[in-house]
Amino acid sequence: MSFNNLDQLYRSVIMDHYKNPRNKGALEENSVTIDMNNPTCGDRIHLTLKLNDGIVEDAKFDGEGCSISMSSASMMTQIVKGKKLDEALELADIFSKMMLGEDFDDEKYDLGDVEALQGVAKFPARIKCATLAWKAMEKGVNNENK
Amino acid sequence: MIPKEIKSYFPILNQEVNGHPLVYLDSAATSQKPIQVIEAVSNYYNLDNSNVHRGVHTLGNRATDSYEGAREKVRKFINASSTQEVIFTRGTTTALNTVASGYGRQNVKEGDEIVITYMEHHSNIIPWQQLAKEKGAVLKYLNLEPDGTISLEKVREIITPKTKIVSMMYVSNVLGTINPIKEIARIAHENGAIMVADLAQAAPHLKIDVQDLDVDFAGFSGHKMCAPTGIGVLYGKKALLEEMEPVEFGGEMIDFVGLEESTWKELPWKFEGGTPIIAGAIGLGAAIDFLEEIGLDNIAAHEHKLAGYAMDQLDTIDGLQIFGPRDPMKRCGLVTFNLDDVHPHDVATVLDMSGIAVRAGHHCAQPLMKWLQVSATARASFYMYNDEADIDRLVAGLRSAKEYFGDVF
């Protein structure tokens, strides 16, 4: 059986992040903790962020979920590290637009591995898997930004 | 025997999904609807649509006759002793919530016990959890045997004279297990408790006799048994329903309204506030006619056979784990499984690309997922319109999923 359309969803870079997640674990000191789950499917993420002087200094995640949700979490932690808080929020917004198939500014940031997730937009049932980690990050940063 | 032309009654099955003929293996979530049910609903809207129990006009009479006729069909279908014991609801969830907030609130006190099991659907957990919290009662969970069945010995231990309510599913939506609720009802009664049965996964597949099971309340949903969504049934023994206060007020359930005090209609309408789900009830009546024509015994036998075949075939896939009892006679037509290293959502997406619809997730049974020590599972569920060829397609799809994920890793 050939699965050409599946290849749009499961790019090798996604599988690499799933099998070898970056920033897996939990930060212990001075960190913001966000627990979020996807009530329809049981995916869950435990995200810890170290926010200092308006910058995301470090990020780690733990959780359970499918290849899309876990690879997305891995990529998210990778890209937000070192970003200013409003940049992190802007990235979350760009990611959300990418998932909804809307236009977004692809010049401002080097999205790197995250671009591999673009194909998820064609699988409506899987968009929530991809956005879980980003929603968690947004919540953590927003709480700090108040 | 299931008639050979069975698939032709279900127009939805005759289509391609993602370039492949559809194989629908998600009937435990909701069943497909035969043309007989679709026509009954559309005939009602085309010819008879009107509100019930109100109009003097002819359409109103026709609608009322069809609606109450459906109630009689349900009564016969579950062998209730009277139509006064058959209340139309939105589904199983509403039925169970009505019992918890009606009977439960009136009868459960601080320190009383409510007994459920680890395999329950959220709809048969949360109403009791909320009731226990409100009343200071204790919610007890019956542990399961390693194969996902229930031991009557443990039932005898957990139900005590302090127990006021025992509530349990007849058939598990995840494990497929058929539970001995008749025996459990007897143990509940010996201890002065009432027995509530969640029949959501049982009514579509097994012959139900509420008098023989001797359950005090029961609930089921039309949409899992070929009827439309939005219609379900609460069964209750008349004496208990008589004592129970309504939980929804207004519309259909009213007898006399004064400025300070009002009275309710008699059973079953006392529990049917608002304009009822008329088309849904008529659709449910047509679904019951259809199921009885096929024969519930034939459906059950067909599903035991398919479950056995599916488990044998799935066993040939390396790294595939099946949950629930292995004896096909102890379960209904569904098989829940996990494929090594491939998350159930990914399994479901790969299968979908091959035109095969299965469910992936926690199946509204988070405590059971915890008991099984998994975060999610995949489930293939069967109905009368499935056959061995569908299971062969599933097995081929799972092999490709394994191959696909093996390749990309």
Coordinates of C-alpha atoms in Angstrom, one line a residue:
Chain A
M1 CA 0.0 0.0 0.0
S2 CA 1.4 3.4 -0.8
F3 CA 0.8 6.3 1.6
N4 CA 1.9 9.4 -0.3
N5 CA -0.5 11.6 1.7
L6 CA 0.7 10.2 5.0
D7 CA 4.2 11.3 4.1
Q8 CA 2.9 14.9 4.3
L9 CA 1.9 14.2 7.9
Y10 CA 4.8 12.1 9.1
R11 CA 7.9 13.8 7.8
S12 CA 11.2 12.2 8.9
V13 CA 12.1 15.2 10.9
I14 CA 8.8 14.7 12.9
M15 CA 9.7 11.1 13.5
D16 CA 13.1 12.1 14.6
H17 CA 11.7 14.4 17.2
Y18 CA 9.3 11.8 18.3
K19 CA 11.9 9.1 18.8
N20 CA 14.6 11.5 20.1
P21 CA 12.7 14.2 21.9
R22 CA 14.7 17.4 22.6
N23 CA 14.4 19.0 26.1
K24 CA 12.5 16.0 27.6
G25 CA 12.2 16.2 31.4
A26 CA 11.4 18.8 33.9
L27 CA 13.1 22.0 35.1
E28 CA 13.3 22.0 38.9
E29 CA 14.3 25.5 40.0
N30 CA 12.5 28.8 39.6
S31 CA 10.3 27.5 36.9
V32 CA 6.7 28.0 35.7
T33 CA 4.8 24.7 35.4
I34 CA 1.9 24.2 33.0
D35 CA -0.1 20.9 32.8
M36 CA -2.5 20.6 30.0
N37 CA -4.3 17.8 28.3
N38 CA -6.4 17.1 25.3
P39 CA -9.6 15.8 26.8
T40 CA -10.8 14.2 23.6
C41 CA -7.9 11.8 23.3
G42 CA -5.9 11.7 26.6
D43 CA -2.7 13.4 25.4
R44 CA -1.1 15.3 28.2
I45 CA 1.9 17.6 28.6
H46 CA 3.8 18.7 31.6
L47 CA 5.7 21.8 30.6
T48 CA 8.3 23.7 32.7
L49 CA 9.6 27.1 31.6
K50 CA 12.4 29.2 33.1
L51 CA 11.5 32.8 32.5
N52 CA 14.0 35.4 33.4
D53 CA 14.2 39.1 32.5
G54 CA 11.6 38.8 29.9
I55 CA 13.3 35.9 28.2
V56 CA 12.5 32.2 28.0
E57 CA 15.8 30.9 29.4
D58 CA 15.0 27.2 29.3
A59 CA 12.1 24.9 28.6
K60 CA 11.5 21.2 29.2
F61 CA 8.5 19.0 28.6
D62 CA 7.2 15.6 29.7
G63 CA 4.0 13.9 28.7
E64 CA 2.2 11.2 26.8
G65 CA 0.8 11.4 23.4
C66 CA 1.0 10.5 19.7
S67 CA 4.0 11.3 17.4
I68 CA 2.4 14.6 16.3
S69 CA 1.9 16.0 19.8
M70 CA 5.2 14.8 21.3
S71 CA 7.3 15.9 18.3
S72 CA 5.5 19.3 18.3
A73 CA 6.4 19.7 22.0
S74 CA 10.0 18.9 21.3
M75 CA 10.2 21.4 18.5
M76 CA 8.4 24.1 20.5
T77 CA 10.8 23.9 23.4
Q78 CA 13.7 24.0 20.9
I79 CA 12.5 27.2 19.2
V80 CA 11.3 29.2 22.2
K81 CA 14.5 28.8 24.1
G82 CA 16.3 32.2 24.2
K83 CA 13.3 34.1 22.8
K84 CA 11.8 37.1 24.4
L85 CA 8.4 36.5 26.0
D86 CA 6.5 38.5 23.3
E87 CA 8.5 36.6 20.6
A88 CA 7.5 33.3 22.1
L89 CA 3.8 34.5 22.0
E90 CA 4.2 35.6 18.5
L91 CA 5.6 32.2 17.5
A92 CA 2.6 30.5 19.1
D93 CA 0.4 32.7 17.0
I94 CA 2.3 31.9 13.9
F95 CA 2.1 28.2 14.7
S96 CA -1.7 28.5 15.2
K97 CA -2.1 30.2 11.8
M98 CA 0.1 27.5 10.2
M99 CA -2.2 24.8 11.6
L100 CA -5.4 26.6 10.5
G101 CA -3.9 27.0 7.0
E102 CA -3.9 30.8 7.3
D103 CA -1.2 33.1 6.0
F104 CA 1.6 33.9 8.4
D105 CA 4.8 35.9 8.3
D106 CA 7.4 33.3 7.4
E107 CA 10.2 35.8 7.1
K108 CA 10.5 37.1 10.7
Y109 CA 11.6 33.9 12.3
D110 CA 13.6 30.9 11.2
L111 CA 11.0 28.2 11.9
G112 CA 13.5 25.4 11.3
D113 CA 12.1 22.0 12.1
V114 CA 8.7 23.4 13.0
E115 CA 8.0 23.9 9.3
A116 CA 7.8 20.1 9.0
L117 CA 4.5 20.3 10.9
Q118 CA 2.8 22.3 8.1
G119 CA 1.3 19.1 6.7
V120 CA -0.8 18.6 9.8
A121 CA -3.1 21.3 8.6
K122 CA -4.4 18.9 6.0
F123 CA -5.4 16.4 8.8
P124 CA -8.1 18.3 10.7
A125 CA -8.4 15.6 13.3
R126 CA -4.8 15.9 14.3
I127 CA -4.5 19.7 14.6
K128 CA -5.2 19.6 18.3
C129 CA -2.4 17.1 18.8
A130 CA 0.0 19.6 17.3
T131 CA -1.1 22.7 19.1
L132 CA -1.2 21.2 22.7
A133 CA 2.4 22.1 23.6
W134 CA 2.1 25.6 22.1
K135 CA -1.1 26.3 24.0
A136 CA 0.7 25.2 27.2
M137 CA 3.6 27.5 26.4
E138 CA 1.3 30.4 25.6
K139 CA -0.5 30.0 28.9
G140 CA 2.8 29.9 30.9
V141 CA 4.2 33.0 29.2
N142 CA 0.9 34.9 29.5
N143 CA 0.7 34.2 33.2
E144 CA 4.2 35.7 33.6
N145 CA 3.5 38.6 31.3
K146 CA 0.5 39.9 33.3
Chain B
M1 CA -28.1 -15.6 10.3
I2 CA -27.5 -12.0 9.2
P3 CA -29.1 -11.5 5.8
K4 CA -26.6 -11.2 2.9
E5 CA -27.9 -7.9 1.7
I6 CA -27.5 -6.3 5.1
K7 CA -25.0 -3.7 3.9
S8 CA -27.4 -2.5 1.3
Y9 CA -29.8 -1.2 4.1
F10 CA -27.0 1.2 5.2
P11 CA -26.5 3.7 2.4
I12 CA -23.6 5.4 4.1
L13 CA -21.5 2.2 3.9
N14 CA -21.5 2.4 0.1
Q15 CA -18.8 5.0 -0.4
E16 CA -15.1 5.5 -0.8
V17 CA -13.0 7.2 1.9
N18 CA -9.6 8.4 1.0
G19 CA -9.7 6.3 -2.2
H20 CA -10.8 3.1 -0.6
P21 CA -14.2 1.5 0.1
L22 CA -15.2 2.5 3.6
V23 CA -14.8 -0.1 6.4
Y24 CA -16.7 1.3 9.4
L25 CA -15.4 -0.2 12.6
D26 CA -16.6 2.5 15.1
S27 CA -20.1 1.4 15.9
A28 CA -19.5 1.4 19.6
A29 CA -19.1 5.2 19.3
T30 CA -22.2 5.4 17.1
S31 CA -23.8 3.0 14.8
Q32 CA -24.8 3.7 11.2
K33 CA -28.5 4.1 10.3
P34 CA -30.5 1.8 8.0
I35 CA -32.7 3.3 5.3
Q36 CA -35.8 2.1 7.3
V37 CA -34.8 4.5 10.2
I38 CA -33.9 7.4 7.9
E39 CA -37.2 7.0 6.1
A40 CA -39.2 6.9 9.3
V41 CA -37.7 10.2 10.4
S42 CA -38.1 11.8 7.0
N43 CA -41.7 10.6 6.7
Y44 CA -42.5 12.1 10.1
Y45 CA -41.1 15.4 9.0
N46 CA -42.7 15.2 5.5
L47 CA -46.1 14.1 6.7
D48 CA -46.9 14.2 10.4
N49 CA -44.7 16.9 12.1
S50 CA -46.6 18.4 15.0
N51 CA -46.2 18.9 18.7
V52 CA -47.5 16.0 20.8
H53 CA -50.1 15.8 23.6
R54 CA -51.4 19.3 22.8
G55 CA -53.2 19.8 19.5
V56 CA -56.7 18.9 18.8
H57 CA -55.8 18.7 15.1
T58 CA -55.1 15.7 13.0
L59 CA -51.3 16.1 12.6
G60 CA -51.0 16.5 16.4
N61 CA -52.9 13.2 16.9
R62 CA -50.7 11.4 14.3
A63 CA -47.5 12.7 15.9
T64 CA -48.8 11.7 19.4
D65 CA -49.7 8.2 18.2
S66 CA -46.3 7.7 16.6
Y67 CA -44.5 9.0 19.6
E68 CA -46.4 6.9 22.1
G69 CA -46.3 4.0 19.7
A70 CA -42.5 4.2 19.8
R71 CA -42.7 4.0 23.6
E72 CA -44.6 0.8 23.4
K73 CA -42.0 -0.6 21.1
V74 CA -39.3 0.3 23.6
R75 CA -41.3 -1.3 26.4
K76 CA -41.6 -4.6 24.5
F77 CA -37.9 -4.4 23.4
I78 CA -36.7 -4.3 27.0
N79 CA -39.7 -6.2 28.5
A80 CA -40.7 -3.5 30.9
S81 CA -44.0 -4.2 32.6
S82 CA -45.6 -0.9 31.6
T83 CA -45.0 2.1 29.3
Q84 CA -45.1 4.2 32.5
E85 CA -41.6 2.8 33.1
V86 CA -40.2 4.0 29.8
I87 CA -39.0 7.6 29.8
F88 CA -37.5 9.2 26.7
T89 CA -34.2 11.1 27.4
R90 CA -31.4 12.5 25.3
G91 CA -29.3 9.4 25.8
T92 CA -27.7 7.2 28.4
T93 CA -25.8 10.1 30.0
T94 CA -29.1 12.0 30.7
A95 CA -30.7 8.8 32.0
L96 CA -27.9 8.2 34.5
N97 CA -27.8 11.8 35.5
T98 CA -31.6 11.8 36.1
V99 CA -31.3 8.8 38.5
A100 CA -28.4 10.4 40.3
S101 CA -30.0 13.8 40.8
G102 CA -33.5 12.4 41.3
Y103 CA -33.4 9.1 43.2
G104 CA -29.8 9.8 44.4
R105 CA -30.4 13.2 46.0
Q106 CA -33.5 12.0 47.7
N107 CA -32.1 8.7 49.1
V108 CA -28.3 9.0 49.6
K109 CA -27.1 10.4 52.9
E110 CA -23.7 11.1 54.5
G111 CA -21.7 8.0 55.0
D112 CA -23.7 5.9 52.6
E113 CA -21.9 4.0 49.9
I114 CA -22.2 4.0 46.1
V115 CA -20.5 1.2 44.3
I116 CA -19.3 1.4 40.7
T117 CA -16.4 -0.3 38.8
Y118 CA -13.0 0.7 37.3
M119 CA -14.4 -0.1 33.8
E120 CA -17.2 2.5 33.8
H121 CA -17.7 5.2 31.2
H122 CA -17.4 8.7 32.5
S123 CA -21.2 9.0 32.2
N124 CA -21.5 6.3 34.9
I125 CA -18.8 7.8 37.1
I126 CA -19.3 11.5 37.3
P127 CA -23.0 11.7 38.3
W128 CA -22.2 9.5 41.3
Q129 CA -18.9 11.3 42.0
Q130 CA -20.9 14.6 42.2
L131 CA -23.6 13.0 44.3
A132 CA -21.1 11.5 46.7
K133 CA -19.4 14.9 47.0
E134 CA -22.7 16.7 47.6
K135 CA -23.9 14.2 50.2
G136 CA -20.7 13.2 51.9
A137 CA -21.2 9.7 50.6
V138 CA -18.4 7.3 49.7
L139 CA -17.8 6.3 46.1
K140 CA -16.3 2.8 45.9
Y141 CA -14.7 1.3 42.8
L142 CA -14.8 -2.4 42.3
N143 CA -11.4 -3.8 41.1
L144 CA -11.3 -5.9 38.0
E145 CA -9.7 -9.3 37.4
P146 CA -6.5 -9.3 35.2
D147 CA -8.5 -10.3 32.1
G148 CA -10.9 -7.4 32.5
T149 CA -13.8 -9.3 34.0
I150 CA -15.7 -9.0 37.3
S151 CA -15.4 -11.5 40.1
L152 CA -18.7 -12.0 42.0
E153 CA -16.7 -12.8 45.1
K154 CA -15.3 -9.3 45.1
V155 CA -18.8 -7.9 44.3
R156 CA -20.0 -9.7 47.5
E157 CA -17.1 -8.1 49.5
I158 CA -17.6 -4.5 48.2
I159 CA -21.4 -4.3 48.5
T160 CA -22.4 -3.9 52.2
P161 CA -25.5 -2.9 54.1
K162 CA -24.2 0.7 53.8
T163 CA -24.4 0.5 50.0
K164 CA -27.4 2.5 48.7
I165 CA -26.7 2.4 44.9
V166 CA -24.8 0.0 42.7
S167 CA -24.3 1.2 39.1
M168 CA -22.6 -0.8 36.5
M169 CA -22.3 -1.2 32.7
Y170 CA -23.7 -4.4 31.2
V171 CA -21.1 -4.4 28.4
S172 CA -17.8 -2.5 28.5
N173 CA -17.2 -0.1 25.7
V174 CA -13.4 -0.8 26.0
L175 CA -12.9 -4.3 27.2
G176 CA -16.0 -5.7 25.5
T177 CA -16.7 -7.6 28.7
I178 CA -20.3 -8.7 29.4
N179 CA -20.8 -8.3 33.1
P180 CA -23.0 -10.5 35.3
I181 CA -25.4 -7.7 36.2
K182 CA -28.3 -10.1 37.0
E183 CA -26.3 -11.7 39.8
I184 CA -24.9 -8.3 40.9
A185 CA -28.4 -6.9 41.1
R186 CA -29.4 -9.8 43.4
I187 CA -26.4 -9.1 45.7
A188 CA -27.3 -5.4 45.7
H189 CA -30.9 -6.2 46.7
E190 CA -29.8 -8.6 49.4
N191 CA -28.0 -5.6 50.9
G192 CA -30.9 -3.2 50.5
A193 CA -29.3 -1.3 47.6
I194 CA -30.7 -0.5 44.2
M195 CA -29.1 -1.6 41.0
V196 CA -28.6 0.8 38.1
A197 CA -27.5 -0.6 34.7
D198 CA -25.8 1.3 32.0
L199 CA -27.0 -0.5 28.9
A200 CA -25.4 1.8 26.3
Q201 CA -23.2 -1.0 24.8
A202 CA -25.6 -3.8 25.6
A203 CA -29.0 -2.7 24.1
P204 CA -27.6 -2.7 20.5
H205 CA -26.3 -6.2 20.7
L206 CA -28.0 -8.3 23.4
K207 CA -31.6 -9.2 24.1
I208 CA -32.5 -7.1 27.2
D209 CA -35.1 -8.2 29.7
V210 CA -35.2 -5.7 32.5
Q211 CA -37.6 -7.8 34.6
D212 CA -35.3 -10.9 34.3
L213 CA -32.2 -8.8 35.1
D214 CA -34.2 -7.2 37.9
V215 CA -32.4 -3.9 37.6
D216 CA -34.1 -0.9 39.3
F217 CA -33.0 1.7 36.8
A218 CA -31.4 1.4 33.4
G219 CA -30.4 3.8 30.6
F220 CA -29.4 3.4 26.9
S221 CA -28.9 5.5 23.8
G222 CA -30.7 5.2 20.5
H223 CA -27.8 6.2 18.3
K224 CA -25.7 3.2 19.1
M225 CA -28.6 0.9 18.0
C226 CA -29.4 2.3 14.5
A227 CA -31.6 5.2 15.8
P228 CA -30.8 8.9 15.4
T229 CA -28.6 10.8 17.9
G230 CA -30.4 12.7 20.7
I231 CA -32.8 10.0 21.8
G232 CA -32.3 7.6 24.6
V233 CA -34.3 5.8 27.3
L234 CA -34.4 5.8 31.1
Y235 CA -36.1 2.7 32.4
G236 CA -37.2 2.7 36.1
K237 CA -39.3 0.5 38.2
K238 CA -42.7 2.2 38.6
A239 CA -42.7 2.3 42.4
L240 CA -39.3 4.1 42.4
L241 CA -40.2 6.5 39.6
E242 CA -43.4 7.4 41.5
E243 CA -41.4 8.4 44.6
M244 CA -38.8 10.3 42.5
E245 CA -39.1 14.0 42.1
P246 CA -38.7 15.4 38.5
V247 CA -35.3 17.0 37.7
E248 CA -36.5 19.1 34.9
F249 CA -39.5 21.4 35.1
G250 CA -41.8 23.0 32.5
G251 CA -43.5 22.1 29.3
E252 CA -44.6 18.6 28.7
M253 CA -44.3 17.5 32.3
I254 CA -46.8 20.0 33.8
D255 CA -50.2 19.0 35.1
F256 CA -51.5 22.2 36.9
V257 CA -49.6 25.4 37.5
G258 CA -50.4 27.8 40.3
L259 CA -48.6 30.9 41.4
E260 CA -47.1 29.2 44.4
E261 CA -47.5 25.5 43.8
S262 CA -47.7 23.2 40.8
T263 CA -48.3 19.6 40.1
W264 CA -46.9 17.1 37.6
K265 CA -48.3 14.8 35.0
E266 CA -48.3 11.1 35.8
L267 CA -45.6 8.7 34.6
P268 CA -43.8 8.6 32.3
W269 CA -44.5 12.3 31.2
K270 CA -43.5 13.6 34.7
F271 CA -39.9 13.2 33.6
E272 CA -40.3 14.5 30.1
G273 CA -40.0 18.3 30.4
G274 CA -40.2 20.5 27.3
T275 CA -41.2 19.4 23.8
P276 CA -39.9 15.9 23.6
I277 CA -37.5 14.5 21.0
I278 CA -40.4 13.3 18.8
A279 CA -38.6 12.5 15.5
G280 CA -35.9 10.8 17.5
A281 CA -38.3 8.6 19.4
I282 CA -40.0 7.6 16.1
G283 CA -36.6 6.8 14.7
L284 CA -35.9 4.7 17.7
G285 CA -39.1 2.8 17.2
A286 CA -38.1 2.1 13.6
A287 CA -34.7 1.0 14.7
I288 CA -36.2 -1.5 17.1
D289 CA -38.5 -2.8 14.4
F290 CA -35.3 -3.3 12.2
L291 CA -33.3 -4.9 15.0
E292 CA -36.1 -7.3 15.8
E293 CA -36.5 -8.2 12.2
I294 CA -32.8 -9.1 12.0
G295 CA -33.1 -10.7 15.5
L296 CA -31.0 -9.7 18.5
D297 CA -29.9 -13.4 18.9
N298 CA -28.6 -13.4 15.4
I299 CA -26.8 -10.1 16.0
A300 CA -25.2 -11.3 19.2
A301 CA -24.1 -14.6 17.6
H302 CA -22.6 -12.7 14.6
E303 CA -20.6 -10.5 16.9
H304 CA -19.3 -13.3 19.1
K305 CA -18.1 -14.9 15.8
L306 CA -16.5 -11.6 14.5
A307 CA -14.8 -10.9 17.9
G308 CA -13.3 -14.4 17.9
Y309 CA -12.2 -14.0 14.3
A310 CA -10.8 -10.6 14.9
M311 CA -8.8 -11.7 18.0
D312 CA -7.4 -14.7 16.1
Q313 CA -6.3 -12.5 13.2
L314 CA -5.0 -9.7 15.3
D315 CA -2.9 -12.2 17.2
T316 CA -0.9 -12.9 14.0
I317 CA 0.5 -9.3 14.2
D318 CA 3.7 -9.1 16.2
G319 CA 3.7 -6.6 19.0
L320 CA -0.1 -6.2 19.1
Q321 CA -1.7 -6.3 22.5
I322 CA -5.4 -7.1 23.0
F323 CA -7.2 -5.9 26.1
G324 CA -10.2 -7.6 27.8
P325 CA -11.3 -11.3 28.0
R326 CA -10.0 -13.7 25.3
D327 CA -13.1 -15.9 25.3
P328 CA -15.3 -14.4 22.6
M329 CA -18.4 -15.6 24.4
K330 CA -17.6 -13.3 27.3
R331 CA -17.5 -10.2 25.2
C332 CA -19.4 -8.2 22.6
G333 CA -18.3 -7.3 19.2
L334 CA -15.4 -5.0 19.8
V335 CA -11.7 -5.4 20.2
T336 CA -9.4 -2.9 21.9
F337 CA -5.7 -3.1 21.2
N338 CA -2.4 -1.3 21.0
L339 CA 0.3 -1.8 18.5
D340 CA 3.9 -1.7 19.9
D341 CA 5.6 1.6 19.4
V342 CA 2.9 3.2 17.3
H343 CA 0.6 5.5 19.2
P344 CA -3.2 4.7 18.7
H345 CA -3.8 8.1 17.1
D346 CA -1.1 7.4 14.6
V347 CA -2.6 3.9 14.0
A348 CA -6.1 5.5 13.5
T349 CA -4.7 8.1 11.0
V350 CA -2.9 5.4 8.9
L351 CA -6.1 3.2 8.9
D352 CA -8.2 6.3 7.9
M353 CA -5.9 6.8 4.9
S354 CA -6.9 3.2 3.9
G355 CA -10.6 3.9 4.4
I356 CA -10.9 2.2 7.7
A357 CA -12.6 4.0 10.6
V358 CA -11.6 3.0 14.1
R359 CA -11.6 4.9 17.4
A360 CA -8.4 6.0 19.2
G361 CA -8.2 7.6 22.6
H362 CA -9.4 7.0 26.1
H363 CA -12.9 6.1 25.1
C364 CA -14.4 8.2 27.9
A365 CA -13.0 5.8 30.4
Q366 CA -9.9 7.5 32.0
P367 CA -10.0 5.4 35.3
L368 CA -9.9 2.2 33.1
M369 CA -7.0 3.6 31.1
K370 CA -5.2 4.1 34.3
W371 CA -6.1 0.6 35.4
L372 CA -4.8 -0.8 32.1
Q373 CA -1.7 1.4 32.5
V374 CA -2.0 3.0 29.1
S375 CA -2.8 6.6 28.1
A376 CA -4.9 5.6 25.1
T377 CA -5.9 2.6 23.0
A378 CA -7.3 1.8 19.5
R379 CA -10.6 0.1 19.2
A380 CA -12.3 -1.7 16.4
S381 CA -16.0 -2.3 17.0
F382 CA -18.4 -4.3 14.9
Y383 CA -22.1 -4.4 14.2
M384 CA -24.4 -6.6 12.1
Y385 CA -23.1 -4.9 8.9
N386 CA -19.5 -5.9 9.4
D387 CA -18.0 -9.2 8.2
E388 CA -14.8 -11.1 8.1
A389 CA -13.6 -9.2 5.0
D390 CA -13.7 -5.9 7.1
I391 CA -11.5 -7.5 9.7
D392 CA -9.1 -8.7 6.9
R393 CA -8.9 -5.1 5.8
L394 CA -8.2 -4.0 9.3
V395 CA -5.4 -6.5 9.8
A396 CA -3.9 -5.5 6.4
G397 CA -4.1 -1.9 7.4
L398 CA -2.4 -2.5 10.7
R399 CA 0.4 -4.4 9.0
S400 CA 0.9 -1.4 6.7
A401 CA 0.9 0.9 9.8
K402 CA 3.6 -1.2 11.4
E403 CA 5.6 -1.2 8.2
Y404 CA 5.1 2.5 7.7
F405 CA 6.3 3.4 11.1
G406 CA 9.0 0.8 11.0
D407 CA 10.3 2.5 7.9
V408 CA 10.3 6.0 9.1
F409 CA 12.0 5.2 12.4

